[in-house]
Amino acid sequence: MKHELKILPKYYKAIIDNKKTFELRKNKNNYKVGDILILKEYKNEIFTGNECQKKITYVLKNVENYGLKKGFVILSLK
């Protein structure tokens, strides 16, 4: 499944530069390993036209006792 998501410029750049290999998101889309994120750069209330695709390789969820809020996930990306 593909998911189109907004991303702020500083995080978009870090993803493009391969410095950031994860996303912290509310799990409203029931993300799964193998899903594709289409990350669309969003600045000043508009899309810039820059986007990239990343594949989810791991989903961390249901670990509230380690500090991850209920309903949120950390997605490992490649």
PDB file of C-alpha atoms in Angstrom:
ATOM      1  CA  MET A   1       0.000   0.000   0.000  1.00  0.00           C
ATOM      2  CA  LYS A   2       1.157   3.561  -0.686  1.00  0.00           C
ATOM      3  CA  HIS A   3       0.718   6.419   1.780  1.00  0.00           C
ATOM      4  CA  GLU A   4       1.127  10.093   0.790  1.00  0.00           C
ATOM      5  CA  LEU A   5       2.384  12.166   3.714  1.00  0.00           C
ATOM      6  CA  LYS A   6       3.405  15.773   4.312  1.00  0.00           C
ATOM      7  CA  ILE A   7       6.931  16.367   5.584  1.00  0.00           C
ATOM      8  CA  LEU A   8       8.626  19.595   6.678  1.00  0.00           C
ATOM      9  CA  PRO A   9      11.715  20.756   4.725  1.00  0.00           C
ATOM     10  CA  LYS A  10      14.283  20.082   7.481  1.00  0.00           C
ATOM     11  CA  TYR A  11      13.076  16.483   7.821  1.00  0.00           C
ATOM     12  CA  TYR A  12      12.734  16.027   4.053  1.00  0.00           C
ATOM     13  CA  LYS A  13      16.371  17.097   3.568  1.00  0.00           C
ATOM     14  CA  ALA A  14      17.539  14.694   6.281  1.00  0.00           C
ATOM     15  CA  ILE A  15      15.639  11.848   4.568  1.00  0.00           C
ATOM     16  CA  ILE A  16      17.088  12.739   1.139  1.00  0.00           C
ATOM     17  CA  ASP A  17      20.606  12.953   2.622  1.00  0.00           C
ATOM     18  CA  ASN A  18      20.088   9.508   4.256  1.00  0.00           C
ATOM     19  CA  LYS A  19      20.731  10.993   7.699  1.00  0.00           C
ATOM     20  CA  LYS A  20      17.180  10.201   8.855  1.00  0.00           C
ATOM     21  CA  THR A  21      16.026   6.642   8.241  1.00  0.00           C
ATOM     22  CA  PHE A  22      12.833   6.627  10.290  1.00  0.00           C
ATOM     23  CA  GLU A  23       9.503   8.396  10.702  1.00  0.00           C
ATOM     24  CA  LEU A  24       7.477   8.881  13.866  1.00  0.00           C
ATOM     25  CA  ARG A  25       3.795   8.954  12.928  1.00  0.00           C
ATOM     26  CA  LYS A  26       0.342   8.496  14.349  1.00  0.00           C
ATOM     27  CA  ASN A  27      -0.759   5.033  13.199  1.00  0.00           C
ATOM     28  CA  LYS A  28      -3.943   6.232  11.506  1.00  0.00           C
ATOM     29  CA  ASN A  29      -3.063   4.305   8.327  1.00  0.00           C
ATOM     30  CA  ASN A  30      -2.211   0.956   9.970  1.00  0.00           C
ATOM     31  CA  TYR A  31       1.294   0.970   8.467  1.00  0.00           C
ATOM     32  CA  LYS A  32       2.861  -2.383   7.562  1.00  0.00           C
ATOM     33  CA  VAL A  33       6.275  -3.645   6.491  1.00  0.00           C
ATOM     34  CA  GLY A  34       6.514  -3.339   2.705  1.00  0.00           C
ATOM     35  CA  ASP A  35       4.242  -0.293   2.475  1.00  0.00           C
ATOM     36  CA  ILE A  36       5.583   2.714   0.557  1.00  0.00           C
ATOM     37  CA  LEU A  37       5.660   6.235   1.977  1.00  0.00           C
ATOM     38  CA  ILE A  38       5.456   9.039  -0.552  1.00  0.00           C
ATOM     39  CA  LEU A  39       6.929  11.917   1.427  1.00  0.00           C
ATOM     40  CA  LYS A  40       5.886  15.305   0.022  1.00  0.00           C
ATOM     41  CA  GLU A  41       7.796  18.365   1.170  1.00  0.00           C
ATOM     42  CA  TYR A  42       5.419  20.923   2.702  1.00  0.00           C
ATOM     43  CA  LYS A  43       6.475  24.510   3.456  1.00  0.00           C
ATOM     44  CA  ASN A  44       4.439  27.608   4.356  1.00  0.00           C
ATOM     45  CA  GLU A  45       1.133  25.772   3.937  1.00  0.00           C
ATOM     46  CA  ILE A  46       1.926  24.583   0.375  1.00  0.00           C
ATOM     47  CA  PHE A  47       3.611  21.614  -1.265  1.00  0.00           C
ATOM     48  CA  THR A  48       6.986  22.497  -2.807  1.00  0.00           C
ATOM     49  CA  GLY A  49       6.826  19.840  -5.529  1.00  0.00           C
ATOM     50  CA  ASN A  50       9.690  17.849  -3.976  1.00  0.00           C
ATOM     51  CA  GLU A  51       8.875  14.288  -3.006  1.00  0.00           C
ATOM     52  CA  CYS A  52      10.526  10.936  -2.459  1.00  0.00           C
ATOM     53  CA  GLN A  53       9.463   7.365  -1.866  1.00  0.00           C
ATOM     54  CA  LYS A  54      10.662   5.154   0.957  1.00  0.00           C
ATOM     55  CA  LYS A  55       9.789   1.568   1.816  1.00  0.00           C
ATOM     56  CA  ILE A  56       8.846   0.593   5.379  1.00  0.00           C
ATOM     57  CA  THR A  57      11.222  -2.107   6.626  1.00  0.00           C
ATOM     58  CA  TYR A  58      10.134  -2.255  10.284  1.00  0.00           C
ATOM     59  CA  VAL A  59       7.216  -0.974  12.383  1.00  0.00           C
ATOM     60  CA  LEU A  60       7.749  -0.356  16.110  1.00  0.00           C
ATOM     61  CA  LYS A  61       4.443  -0.118  18.002  1.00  0.00           C
ATOM     62  CA  ASN A  62       2.717  -1.050  21.240  1.00  0.00           C
ATOM     63  CA  VAL A  63       5.648  -0.221  23.513  1.00  0.00           C
ATOM     64  CA  GLU A  64       4.078   2.419  25.742  1.00  0.00           C
ATOM     65  CA  ASN A  65       6.155   1.193  28.698  1.00  0.00           C
ATOM     66  CA  TYR A  66       9.267   2.342  26.759  1.00  0.00           C
ATOM     67  CA  GLY A  67       7.899   5.821  26.025  1.00  0.00           C
ATOM     68  CA  LEU A  68       6.169   5.449  22.659  1.00  0.00           C
ATOM     69  CA  LYS A  69       2.724   6.994  23.025  1.00  0.00           C
ATOM     70  CA  LYS A  70      -0.262   4.755  22.406  1.00  0.00           C
ATOM     71  CA  GLY A  71      -1.435   5.045  18.807  1.00  0.00           C
ATOM     72  CA  PHE A  72       1.974   6.086  17.462  1.00  0.00           C
ATOM     73  CA  VAL A  73       4.576   4.112  15.518  1.00  0.00           C
ATOM     74  CA  ILE A  74       8.195   4.472  14.514  1.00  0.00           C
ATOM     75  CA  LEU A  75       8.712   3.404  10.920  1.00  0.00           C
ATOM     76  CA  SER A  76      12.120   2.242   9.747  1.00  0.00           C
ATOM     77  CA  LEU A  77      12.701   3.300   6.120  1.00  0.00           C
ATOM     78  CA  LYS A  78      14.884   2.225   3.227  1.00  0.00           C
TER      79      LYS A  78
END
